[in-house]
Coordinates of C-alpha atoms in Angstrom, one line a residue:
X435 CA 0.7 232.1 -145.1
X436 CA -1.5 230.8 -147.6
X437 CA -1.7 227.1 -146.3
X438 CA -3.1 228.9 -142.9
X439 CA -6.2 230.2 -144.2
X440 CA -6.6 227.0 -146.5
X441 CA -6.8 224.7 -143.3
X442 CA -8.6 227.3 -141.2
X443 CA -11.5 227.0 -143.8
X444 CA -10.9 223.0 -144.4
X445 CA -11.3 222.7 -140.7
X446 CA -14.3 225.0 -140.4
X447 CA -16.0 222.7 -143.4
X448 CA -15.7 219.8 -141.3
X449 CA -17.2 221.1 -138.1
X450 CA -20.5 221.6 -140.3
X451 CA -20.2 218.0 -141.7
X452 CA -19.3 216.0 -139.5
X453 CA -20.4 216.8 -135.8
X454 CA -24.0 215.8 -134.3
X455 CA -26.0 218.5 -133.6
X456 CA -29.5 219.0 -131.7
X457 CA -29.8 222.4 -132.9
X458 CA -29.5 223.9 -136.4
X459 CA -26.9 226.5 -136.4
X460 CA -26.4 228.3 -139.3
X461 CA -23.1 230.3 -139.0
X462 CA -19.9 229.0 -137.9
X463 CA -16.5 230.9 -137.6
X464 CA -12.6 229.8 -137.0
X465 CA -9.1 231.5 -137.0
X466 CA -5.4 230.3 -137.7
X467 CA -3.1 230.7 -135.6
X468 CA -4.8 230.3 -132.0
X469 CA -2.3 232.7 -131.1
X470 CA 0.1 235.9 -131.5
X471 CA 2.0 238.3 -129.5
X472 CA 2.5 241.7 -129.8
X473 CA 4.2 244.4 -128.2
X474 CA 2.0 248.0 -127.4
X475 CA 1.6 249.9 -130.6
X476 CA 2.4 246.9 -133.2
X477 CA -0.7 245.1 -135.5
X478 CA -0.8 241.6 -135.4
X479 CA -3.2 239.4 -137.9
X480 CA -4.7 236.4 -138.1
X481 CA -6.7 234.4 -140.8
X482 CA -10.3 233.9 -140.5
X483 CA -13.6 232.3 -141.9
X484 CA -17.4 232.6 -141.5
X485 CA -19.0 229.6 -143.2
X486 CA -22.8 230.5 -143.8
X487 CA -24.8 226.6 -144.2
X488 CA -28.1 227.9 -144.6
X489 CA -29.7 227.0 -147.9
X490 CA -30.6 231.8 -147.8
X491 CA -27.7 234.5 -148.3
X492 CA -26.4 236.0 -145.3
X493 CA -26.4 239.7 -145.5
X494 CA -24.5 242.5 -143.4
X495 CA -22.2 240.1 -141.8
X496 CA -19.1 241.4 -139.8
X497 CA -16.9 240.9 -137.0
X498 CA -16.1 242.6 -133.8
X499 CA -14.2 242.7 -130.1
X500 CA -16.9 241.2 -127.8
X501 CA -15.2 242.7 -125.0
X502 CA -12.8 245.4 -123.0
X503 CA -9.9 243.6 -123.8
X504 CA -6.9 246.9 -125.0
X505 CA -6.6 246.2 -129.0
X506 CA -7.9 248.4 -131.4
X507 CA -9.7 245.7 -133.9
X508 CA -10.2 245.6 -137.7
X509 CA -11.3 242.9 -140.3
X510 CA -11.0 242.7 -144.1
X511 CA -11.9 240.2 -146.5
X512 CA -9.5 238.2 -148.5
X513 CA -9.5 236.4 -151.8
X514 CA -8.2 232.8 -152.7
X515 CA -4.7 233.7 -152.4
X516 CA -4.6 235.4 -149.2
X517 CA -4.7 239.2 -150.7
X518 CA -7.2 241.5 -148.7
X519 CA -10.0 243.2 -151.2
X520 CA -12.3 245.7 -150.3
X521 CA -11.9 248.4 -147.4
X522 CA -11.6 247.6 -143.9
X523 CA -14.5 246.9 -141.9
X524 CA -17.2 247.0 -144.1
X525 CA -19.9 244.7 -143.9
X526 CA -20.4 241.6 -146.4
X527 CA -22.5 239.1 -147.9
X528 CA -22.2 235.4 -147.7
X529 CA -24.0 233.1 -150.0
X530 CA -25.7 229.9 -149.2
X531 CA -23.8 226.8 -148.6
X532 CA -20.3 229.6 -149.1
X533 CA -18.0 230.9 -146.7
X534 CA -16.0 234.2 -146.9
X535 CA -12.4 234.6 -145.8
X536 CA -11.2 237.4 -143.4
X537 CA -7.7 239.0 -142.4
X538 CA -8.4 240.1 -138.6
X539 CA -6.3 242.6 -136.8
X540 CA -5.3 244.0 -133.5
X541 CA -3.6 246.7 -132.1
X542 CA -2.5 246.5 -128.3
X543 CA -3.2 250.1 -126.9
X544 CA -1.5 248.7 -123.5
X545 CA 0.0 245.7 -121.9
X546 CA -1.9 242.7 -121.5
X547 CA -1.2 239.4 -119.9
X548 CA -2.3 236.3 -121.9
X549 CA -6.1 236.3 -122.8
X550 CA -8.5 234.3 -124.9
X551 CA -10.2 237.3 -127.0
X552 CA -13.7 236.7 -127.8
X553 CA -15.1 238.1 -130.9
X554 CA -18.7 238.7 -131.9
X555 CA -19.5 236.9 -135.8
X556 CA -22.6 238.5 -136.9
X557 CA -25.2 238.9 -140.1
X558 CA -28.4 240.6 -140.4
X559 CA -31.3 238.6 -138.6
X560 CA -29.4 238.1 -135.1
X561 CA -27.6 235.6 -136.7
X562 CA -24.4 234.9 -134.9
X563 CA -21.7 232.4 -134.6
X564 CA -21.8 230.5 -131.3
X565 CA -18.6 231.3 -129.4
X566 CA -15.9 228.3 -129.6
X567 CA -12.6 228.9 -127.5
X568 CA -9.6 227.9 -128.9
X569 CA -11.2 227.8 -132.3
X570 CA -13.0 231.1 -133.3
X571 CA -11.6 232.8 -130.4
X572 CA -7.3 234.4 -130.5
X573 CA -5.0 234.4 -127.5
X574 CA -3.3 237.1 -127.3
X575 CA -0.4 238.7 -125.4
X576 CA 0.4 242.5 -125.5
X577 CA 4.1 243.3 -123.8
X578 CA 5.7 246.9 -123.4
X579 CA 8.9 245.4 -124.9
X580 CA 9.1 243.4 -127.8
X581 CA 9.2 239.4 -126.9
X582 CA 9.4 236.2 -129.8
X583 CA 6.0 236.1 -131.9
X584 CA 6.1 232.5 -133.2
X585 CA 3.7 231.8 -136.1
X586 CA 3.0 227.8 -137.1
X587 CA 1.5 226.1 -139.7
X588 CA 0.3 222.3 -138.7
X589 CA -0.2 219.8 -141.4
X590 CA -2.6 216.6 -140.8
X591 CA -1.6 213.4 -143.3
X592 CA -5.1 213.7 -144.8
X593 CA -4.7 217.4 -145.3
X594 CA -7.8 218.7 -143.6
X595 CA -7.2 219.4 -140.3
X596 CA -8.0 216.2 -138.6
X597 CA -5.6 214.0 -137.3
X598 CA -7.8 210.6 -138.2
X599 CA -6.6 206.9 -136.1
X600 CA -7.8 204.1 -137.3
X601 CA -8.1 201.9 -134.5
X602 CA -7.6 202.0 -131.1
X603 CA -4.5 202.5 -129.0
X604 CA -2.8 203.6 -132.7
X605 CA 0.5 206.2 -132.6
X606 CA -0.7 209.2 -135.3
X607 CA 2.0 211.6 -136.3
X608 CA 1.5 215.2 -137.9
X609 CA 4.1 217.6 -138.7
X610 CA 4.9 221.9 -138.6
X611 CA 6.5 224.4 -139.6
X612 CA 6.8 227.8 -137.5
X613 CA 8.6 231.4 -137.8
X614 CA 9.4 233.5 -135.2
X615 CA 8.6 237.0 -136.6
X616 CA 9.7 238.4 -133.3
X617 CA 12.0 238.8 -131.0
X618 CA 14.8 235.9 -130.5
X619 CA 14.1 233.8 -127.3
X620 CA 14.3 230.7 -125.9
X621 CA 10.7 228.7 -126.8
X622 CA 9.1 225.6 -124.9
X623 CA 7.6 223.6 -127.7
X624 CA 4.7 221.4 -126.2
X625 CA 1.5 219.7 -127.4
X626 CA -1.6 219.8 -125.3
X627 CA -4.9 218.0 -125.7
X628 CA -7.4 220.3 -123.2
X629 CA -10.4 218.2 -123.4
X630 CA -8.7 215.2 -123.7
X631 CA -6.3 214.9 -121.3
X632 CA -6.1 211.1 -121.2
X633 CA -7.6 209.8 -124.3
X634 CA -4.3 211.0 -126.2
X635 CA -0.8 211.4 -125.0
X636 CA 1.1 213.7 -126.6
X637 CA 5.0 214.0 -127.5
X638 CA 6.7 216.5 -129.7
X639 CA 10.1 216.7 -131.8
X640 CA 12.3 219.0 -133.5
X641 CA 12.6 217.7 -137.2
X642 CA 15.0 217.9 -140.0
X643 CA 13.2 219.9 -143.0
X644 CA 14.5 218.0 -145.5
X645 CA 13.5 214.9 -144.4
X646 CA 11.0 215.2 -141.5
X647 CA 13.2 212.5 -139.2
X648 CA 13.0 213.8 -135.2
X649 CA 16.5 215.6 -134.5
X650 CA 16.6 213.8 -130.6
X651 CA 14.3 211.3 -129.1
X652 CA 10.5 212.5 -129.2
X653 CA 9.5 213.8 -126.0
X654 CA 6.1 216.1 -123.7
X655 CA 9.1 219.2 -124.7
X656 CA 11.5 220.5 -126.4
X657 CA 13.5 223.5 -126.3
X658 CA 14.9 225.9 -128.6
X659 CA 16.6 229.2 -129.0
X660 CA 14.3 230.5 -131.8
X661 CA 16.5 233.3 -134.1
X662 CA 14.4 236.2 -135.3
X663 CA 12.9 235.4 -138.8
X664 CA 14.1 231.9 -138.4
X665 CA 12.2 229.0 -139.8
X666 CA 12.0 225.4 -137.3
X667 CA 9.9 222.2 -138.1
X668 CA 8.4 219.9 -135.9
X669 CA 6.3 216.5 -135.5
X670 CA 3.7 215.8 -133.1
X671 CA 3.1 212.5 -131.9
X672 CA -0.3 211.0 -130.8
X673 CA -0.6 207.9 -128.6
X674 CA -5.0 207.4 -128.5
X675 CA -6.0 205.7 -125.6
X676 CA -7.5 202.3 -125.9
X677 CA -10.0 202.3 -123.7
X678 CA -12.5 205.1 -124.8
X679 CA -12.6 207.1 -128.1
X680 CA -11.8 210.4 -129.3
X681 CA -15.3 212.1 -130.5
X682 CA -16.2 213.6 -134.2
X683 CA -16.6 217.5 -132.4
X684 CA -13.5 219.3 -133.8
X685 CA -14.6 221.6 -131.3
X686 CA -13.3 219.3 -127.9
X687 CA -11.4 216.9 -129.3
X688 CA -8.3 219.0 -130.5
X689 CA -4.9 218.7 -130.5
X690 CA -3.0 222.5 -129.8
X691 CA 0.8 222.9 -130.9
X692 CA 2.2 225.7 -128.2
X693 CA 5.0 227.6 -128.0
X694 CA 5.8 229.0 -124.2
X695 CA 8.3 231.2 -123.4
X696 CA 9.2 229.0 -120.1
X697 CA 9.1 225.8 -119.2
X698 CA 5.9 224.6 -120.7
X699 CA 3.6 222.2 -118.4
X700 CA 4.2 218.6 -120.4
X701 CA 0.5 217.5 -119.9
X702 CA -1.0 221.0 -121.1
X703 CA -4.1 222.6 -119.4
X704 CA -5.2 220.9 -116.4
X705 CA -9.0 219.6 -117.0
X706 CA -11.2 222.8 -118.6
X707 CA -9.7 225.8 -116.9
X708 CA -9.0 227.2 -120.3
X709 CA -7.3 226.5 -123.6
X710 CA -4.0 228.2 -122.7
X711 CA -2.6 229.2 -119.3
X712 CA -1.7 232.9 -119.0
X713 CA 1.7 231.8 -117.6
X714 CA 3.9 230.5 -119.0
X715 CA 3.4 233.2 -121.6
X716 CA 2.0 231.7 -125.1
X717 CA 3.7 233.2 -127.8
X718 CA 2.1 230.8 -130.8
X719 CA -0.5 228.3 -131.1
X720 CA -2.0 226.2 -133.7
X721 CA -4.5 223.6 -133.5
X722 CA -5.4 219.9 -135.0
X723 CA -9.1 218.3 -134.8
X724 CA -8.8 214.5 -133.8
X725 CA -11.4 211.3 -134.2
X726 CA -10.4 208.1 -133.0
X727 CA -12.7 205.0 -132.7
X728 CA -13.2 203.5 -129.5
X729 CA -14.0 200.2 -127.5
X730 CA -17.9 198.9 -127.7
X731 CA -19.4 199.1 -123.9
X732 CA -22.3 201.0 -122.1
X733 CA -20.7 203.5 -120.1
X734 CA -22.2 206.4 -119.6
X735 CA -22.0 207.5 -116.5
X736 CA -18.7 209.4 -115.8
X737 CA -16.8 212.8 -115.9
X738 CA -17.1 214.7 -119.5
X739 CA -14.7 217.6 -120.5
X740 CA -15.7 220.4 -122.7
X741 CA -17.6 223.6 -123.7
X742 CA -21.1 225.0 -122.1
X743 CA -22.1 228.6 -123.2
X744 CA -18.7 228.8 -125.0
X745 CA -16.6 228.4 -121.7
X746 CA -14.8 225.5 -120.8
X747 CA -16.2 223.3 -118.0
X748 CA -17.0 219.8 -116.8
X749 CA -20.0 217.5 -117.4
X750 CA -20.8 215.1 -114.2
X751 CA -23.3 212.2 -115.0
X752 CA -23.8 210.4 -112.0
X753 CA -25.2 206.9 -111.3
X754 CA -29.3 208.3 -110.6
X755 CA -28.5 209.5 -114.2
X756 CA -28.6 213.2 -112.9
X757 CA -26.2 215.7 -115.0
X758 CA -24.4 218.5 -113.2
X759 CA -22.0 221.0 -115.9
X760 CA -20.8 224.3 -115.4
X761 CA -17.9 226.3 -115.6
X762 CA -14.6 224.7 -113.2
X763 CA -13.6 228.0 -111.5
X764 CA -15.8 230.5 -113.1
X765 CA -18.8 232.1 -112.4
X766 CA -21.3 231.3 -115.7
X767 CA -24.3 229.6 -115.9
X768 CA -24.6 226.0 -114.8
X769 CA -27.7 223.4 -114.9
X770 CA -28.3 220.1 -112.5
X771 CA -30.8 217.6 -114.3
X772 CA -32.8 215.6 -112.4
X773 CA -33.5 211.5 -113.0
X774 CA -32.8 210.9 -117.2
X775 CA -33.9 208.6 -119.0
X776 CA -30.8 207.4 -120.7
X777 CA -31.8 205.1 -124.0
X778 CA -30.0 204.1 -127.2
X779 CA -27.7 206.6 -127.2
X780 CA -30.2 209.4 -126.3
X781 CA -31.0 210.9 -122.8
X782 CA -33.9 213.2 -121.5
X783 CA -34.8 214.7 -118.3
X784 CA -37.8 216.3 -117.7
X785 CA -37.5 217.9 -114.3
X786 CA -34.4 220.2 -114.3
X787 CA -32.4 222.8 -111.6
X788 CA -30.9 225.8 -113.5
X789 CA -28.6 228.1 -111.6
X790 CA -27.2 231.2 -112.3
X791 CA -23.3 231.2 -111.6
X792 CA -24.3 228.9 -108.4
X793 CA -25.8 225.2 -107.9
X794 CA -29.3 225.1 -106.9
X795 CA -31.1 222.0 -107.7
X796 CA -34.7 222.0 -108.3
X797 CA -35.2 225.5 -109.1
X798 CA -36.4 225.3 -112.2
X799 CA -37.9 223.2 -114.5
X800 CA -37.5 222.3 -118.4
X801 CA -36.3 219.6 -120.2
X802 CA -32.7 218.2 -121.1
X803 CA -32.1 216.8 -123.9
X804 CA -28.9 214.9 -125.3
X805 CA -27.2 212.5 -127.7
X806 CA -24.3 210.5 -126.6
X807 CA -22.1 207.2 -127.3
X808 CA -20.2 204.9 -124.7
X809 CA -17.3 206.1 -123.5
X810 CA -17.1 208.8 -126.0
X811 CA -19.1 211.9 -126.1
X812 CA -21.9 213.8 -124.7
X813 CA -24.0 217.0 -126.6
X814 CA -27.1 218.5 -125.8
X815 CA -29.2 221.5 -124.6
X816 CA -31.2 222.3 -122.1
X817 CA -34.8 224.5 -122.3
X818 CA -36.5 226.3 -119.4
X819 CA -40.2 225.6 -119.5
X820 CA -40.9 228.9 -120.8
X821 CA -38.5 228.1 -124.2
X822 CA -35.8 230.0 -122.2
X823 CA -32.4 230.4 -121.2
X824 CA -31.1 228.0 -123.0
X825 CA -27.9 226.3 -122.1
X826 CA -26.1 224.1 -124.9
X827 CA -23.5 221.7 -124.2
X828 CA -20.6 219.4 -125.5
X829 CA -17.8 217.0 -123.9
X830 CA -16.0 213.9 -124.2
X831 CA -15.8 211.2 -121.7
X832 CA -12.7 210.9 -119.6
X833 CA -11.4 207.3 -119.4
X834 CA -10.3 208.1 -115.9
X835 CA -13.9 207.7 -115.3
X836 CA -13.4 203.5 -115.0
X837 CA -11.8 204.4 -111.7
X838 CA -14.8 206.4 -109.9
X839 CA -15.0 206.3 -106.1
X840 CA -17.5 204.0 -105.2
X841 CA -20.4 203.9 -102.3
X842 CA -18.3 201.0 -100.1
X843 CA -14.6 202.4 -101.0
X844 CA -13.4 203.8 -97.8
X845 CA -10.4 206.5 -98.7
X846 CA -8.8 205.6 -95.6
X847 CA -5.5 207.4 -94.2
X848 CA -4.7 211.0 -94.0
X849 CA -4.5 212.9 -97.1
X850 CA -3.5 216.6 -97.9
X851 CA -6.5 218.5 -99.6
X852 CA -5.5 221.2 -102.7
X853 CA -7.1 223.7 -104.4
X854 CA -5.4 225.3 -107.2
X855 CA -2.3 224.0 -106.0
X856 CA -2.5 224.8 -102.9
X857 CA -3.1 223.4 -99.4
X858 CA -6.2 224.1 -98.0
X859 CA -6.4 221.3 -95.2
X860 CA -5.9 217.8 -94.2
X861 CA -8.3 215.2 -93.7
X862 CA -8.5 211.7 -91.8
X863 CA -10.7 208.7 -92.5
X864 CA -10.9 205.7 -90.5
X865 CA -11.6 202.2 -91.3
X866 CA -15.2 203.1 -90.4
X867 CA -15.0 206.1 -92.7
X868 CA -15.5 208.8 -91.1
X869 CA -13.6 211.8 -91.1
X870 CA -12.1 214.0 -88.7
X871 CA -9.3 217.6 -90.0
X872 CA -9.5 220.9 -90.9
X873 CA -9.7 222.8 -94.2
X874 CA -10.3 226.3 -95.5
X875 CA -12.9 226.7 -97.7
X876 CA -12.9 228.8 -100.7
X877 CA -15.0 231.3 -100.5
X878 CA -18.8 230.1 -100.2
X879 CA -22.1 232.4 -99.6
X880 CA -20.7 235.4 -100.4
X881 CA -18.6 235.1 -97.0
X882 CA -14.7 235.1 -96.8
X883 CA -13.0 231.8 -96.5
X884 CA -13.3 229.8 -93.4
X885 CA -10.9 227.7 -91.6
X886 CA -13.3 224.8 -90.3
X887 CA -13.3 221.7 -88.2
X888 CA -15.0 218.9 -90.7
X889 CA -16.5 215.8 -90.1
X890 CA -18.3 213.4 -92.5
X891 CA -19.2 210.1 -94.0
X892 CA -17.5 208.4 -96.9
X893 CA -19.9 206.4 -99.4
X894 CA -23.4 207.2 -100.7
X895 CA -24.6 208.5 -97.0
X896 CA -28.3 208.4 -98.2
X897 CA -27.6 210.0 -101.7
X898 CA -25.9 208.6 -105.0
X899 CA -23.1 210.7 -106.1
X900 CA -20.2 210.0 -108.7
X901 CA -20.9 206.4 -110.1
X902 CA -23.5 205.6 -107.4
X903 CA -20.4 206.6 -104.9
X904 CA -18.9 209.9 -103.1
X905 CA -17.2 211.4 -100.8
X906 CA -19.2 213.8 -98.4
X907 CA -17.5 216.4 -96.0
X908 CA -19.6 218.2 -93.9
X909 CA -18.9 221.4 -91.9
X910 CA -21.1 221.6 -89.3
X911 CA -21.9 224.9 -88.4
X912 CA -18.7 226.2 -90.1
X913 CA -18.5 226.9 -94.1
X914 CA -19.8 225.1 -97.1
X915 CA -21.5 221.3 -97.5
X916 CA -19.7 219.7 -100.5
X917 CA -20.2 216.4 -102.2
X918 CA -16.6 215.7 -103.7
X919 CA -17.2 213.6 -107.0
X920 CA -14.3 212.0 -108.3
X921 CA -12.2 209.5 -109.3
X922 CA -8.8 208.0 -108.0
X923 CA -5.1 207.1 -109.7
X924 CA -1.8 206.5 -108.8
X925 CA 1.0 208.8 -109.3
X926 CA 4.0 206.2 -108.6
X927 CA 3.4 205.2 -105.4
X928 CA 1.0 207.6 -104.1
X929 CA -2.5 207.1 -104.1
X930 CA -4.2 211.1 -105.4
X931 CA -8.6 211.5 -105.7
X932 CA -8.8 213.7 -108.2
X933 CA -12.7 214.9 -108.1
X934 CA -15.0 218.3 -108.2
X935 CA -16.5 219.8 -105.0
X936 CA -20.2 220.7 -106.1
X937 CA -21.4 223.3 -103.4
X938 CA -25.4 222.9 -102.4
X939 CA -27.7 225.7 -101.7
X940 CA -24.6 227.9 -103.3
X941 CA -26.2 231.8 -103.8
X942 CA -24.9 234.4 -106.1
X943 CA -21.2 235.0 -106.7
X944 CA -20.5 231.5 -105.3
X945 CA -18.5 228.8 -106.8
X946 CA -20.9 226.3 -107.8
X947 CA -17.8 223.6 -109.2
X948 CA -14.4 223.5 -108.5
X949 CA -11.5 221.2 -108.5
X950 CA -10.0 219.5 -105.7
X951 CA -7.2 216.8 -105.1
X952 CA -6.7 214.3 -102.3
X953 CA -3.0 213.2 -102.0
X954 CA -2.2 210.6 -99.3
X955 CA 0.1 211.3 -97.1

């Protein structure tokens, strides 16, 4: 158990290091496993660190639940070799430039389905650790009757948590080693990339321990019928993508090693819903940071996928250089910049919407500011005029981005609209582009859904949208207006848009972004 808290706090080291910043941030936090499962009743653990990088001692520091969730919480610190000192939950100090390592527990008091517990990192003088899911946050899983508890240990060739390519389009292998302290079971091994889900393709094998060669042909899964207090080891294939670069922010650009007690999905989370689904249940997780370099180029327009306000969701810069980001099926806090001024890898907008859980452009103003690189990354913050709220952001670009719908592309046929998986209409376009069907709107306006006759244009239709193109659907006099940005691909021989409906003159408890898929029928 050792080696987990040793990477934990290598991995934390090179978040402060390495990652571009706009804003100083003094205390950062990070667990190993991502993961556990418990049954009601039984204490499950996890290894911790709180990194102070502030050049003063941090003083009164602790940790707590930040929410409802049922577990009965404690902490205690650790020493070098992984033994707990001191009593539990009692507050410490961190030195300067030092970090202090923590043993975390929780106690289900009642069942729980999958759930990314948030925790609160704290010191004296409001100084807190910005919430990262999937890094300083646990999923956990509480079950009435016991159920497999798999914990892993991942291991990078350069020993620090980062799985480094060194050019593009490179195959990058890591390797782990996992005990199931539960229950026997039958386990879905899989590797997902959330933020990244194609800039890397990822493949996973069973090993040989003594010798690390893949027992069958790599594959996205494997299965196994994991004994109690049995031992496994595995290798992780990476395939980068050559045609954009995996960004230096160990927060986005990881690489999670899950173990699901059903068949596991072989491309991972679909785009930023979350880091792990709630179904198939997750019973162990552990996680790699990943930098690869990418190809030279200007774009910077495009769909980016990460973390705003500590919740997963998706950047949009379209081609009037206007950013849209908030969360994809959730109600937080989103922003819509106005016209940027995108220069040498910085970009600033003066005049700025801000929305709260809902899109609203123009309602308030404050500047945007951001760093990014082609075909790469994305990071930044925006500031009311009045110095607040302020909303801070980071995500990588999605090479999928190179095939955007366009202002004179004409989606023409009949295609099958889906929301979460589901049917919610068909659509027809013309070879003049306009659109005739019916669909169902999620719910808009604080009204129920609504079945709808639509009717639209495809292209710009008097405003820019995704890459100077998109694809309007109006209801008139029926539901929601959406502009669907997006881009296209083909899944064998059907042609699927894959884009985000972004709702206009949304109010409160409305879905301001959500996903959608065309698939032509």
């Amino acid at each position: 158990m050792s080696t987990i808290r040793l990477v934990s706090t290598a991995f934390l080291a090179a978040v402060m290091v390495s990652a571009p910043s706009l804003a100083q941030v003094v205390l950062r936090s990070s667990v190993l496993p991502n993961s556990r499962a418990a049954t009601i009743g039984q204490t499950v653990t996890v290894f911790s660190s709180m990194l102070n990088s502030g050049d003063s001692e941090l003083t009164n520091c602790s940790v707590a639940l930040a929410g409802t969730d049922p577990y009965t919480f404690a902490y205690r610190r650790t020493d070098a070799t992984n033994t707990p000192v001191g009593t539990a939950d009692t507050p410490f100090n961190i030195p300067a430039n030092s970090s202090q390592s923590l043993v975390l527990s929780f106690t289900p008091t009642a069942a729980a389905a999958g759930d990314e517990v948030q925790l609160t990192y704290a010191c004296d003088g409001n100084v807190t650790a910005p919430v990262t899911p999937g890094v300083n946050t646990v999923f956990l899983t509480a079950s009435a009757t016991a159920t497999p508890d798999i914990v892993p240990i991942l291991a990078t060739p350069t020993a620090d948590g980062v799985l480094r390519f060194e050019t593009q389009g490179q195959v990058r292998a890591m390797s782990a080693a996992a005990i199931n302290i539960g229950e026997a079971g039958d386990i879905d091994v899989s590797a997902t990339a959330p933020f990244l889900p194609n800039s890397v393709r990822l493949q996973v094998c069973e090993t040989n321990p003594a010798n690390g060669t893949c027992l069958a042909p790599r594959s996205a899964s494997v299965r196994v019928n994991f004994a109690q207090n049995e031992t496994r080891t595995f290798a992780i294939f990476a395939d980068a993508a050559d045609n954009a670069g995996i960004p230096n922010l160990p927060a986005v650009s990881r690489l999670y090693l899950v173990f699901n007690g059903v068949v596991a999905t072989p491309d991972g989370v679909d785009g930023a819903s979350g880091i792990f689904p709630a179904t198939p249940p997750v019973f162990g997780a552990t996680s790699s940071a990943a930098i690869a370099p990418g190809p030279s180029g200007d774009e910077f327009l495009g769909v980016y996928r990460g973390i705003f306000n500590g919740e997963p969701s998706v950047l949009f810069v379209h081609g009037f250089n206007q950013l849209i980001m908030a969360g994809e099926g959730a109600l937080v806090d989103g922003f819509s910049s106005g016209a940027g001024f995108p220069s040498n890898g910085n970009y600033q907008a003066t005049t700025t919407g801000i929305a709260d859980g809902e899109y609203l452009p123009r309602v308030g103003v404050g500047t945007t500011r951001a760093t990014y690189q082609s075909r790469s990354f994305i990071r930044g913050n925006y500031t009311h005029i009045d110095g607040t709220p302020v909303y801070d952001f980071q995500a990588v670009w999605d090479p999928n981005s190179l095939n955007p719908i366009y202002p004179d592309d004409i989606p023409q046929g009949s295609w099958d609209v889906r929301y979460q998986g589901a049917s919610i209409g068909t659509v027809t376009v013309d070879a003049g582009g306009n659109i005739d069907g019916s669909m169902t709107w999620p719910v808009a306006d604080g009204a129920a859904s609504e079945t709808c006759d639509v009717q639209g244009l495809t292209g710009g239709g008097g405003r820019a949208g995704f890459n100077l193109g998109t694809f309007i659907v109006n209801a008139d006099g029926c539901g929601p207006s959406f502009y669907f940005h997006g881009t296209y691909e083909d899944r064998g021989a059907q042609r699927v848009l894959t884009g985000y409906a972004v709702k206009q003159g949304s109010r409160n408890g409305t879905l301001d972004l959500f996903r959608v898929e065309l698939l032509r029928q």
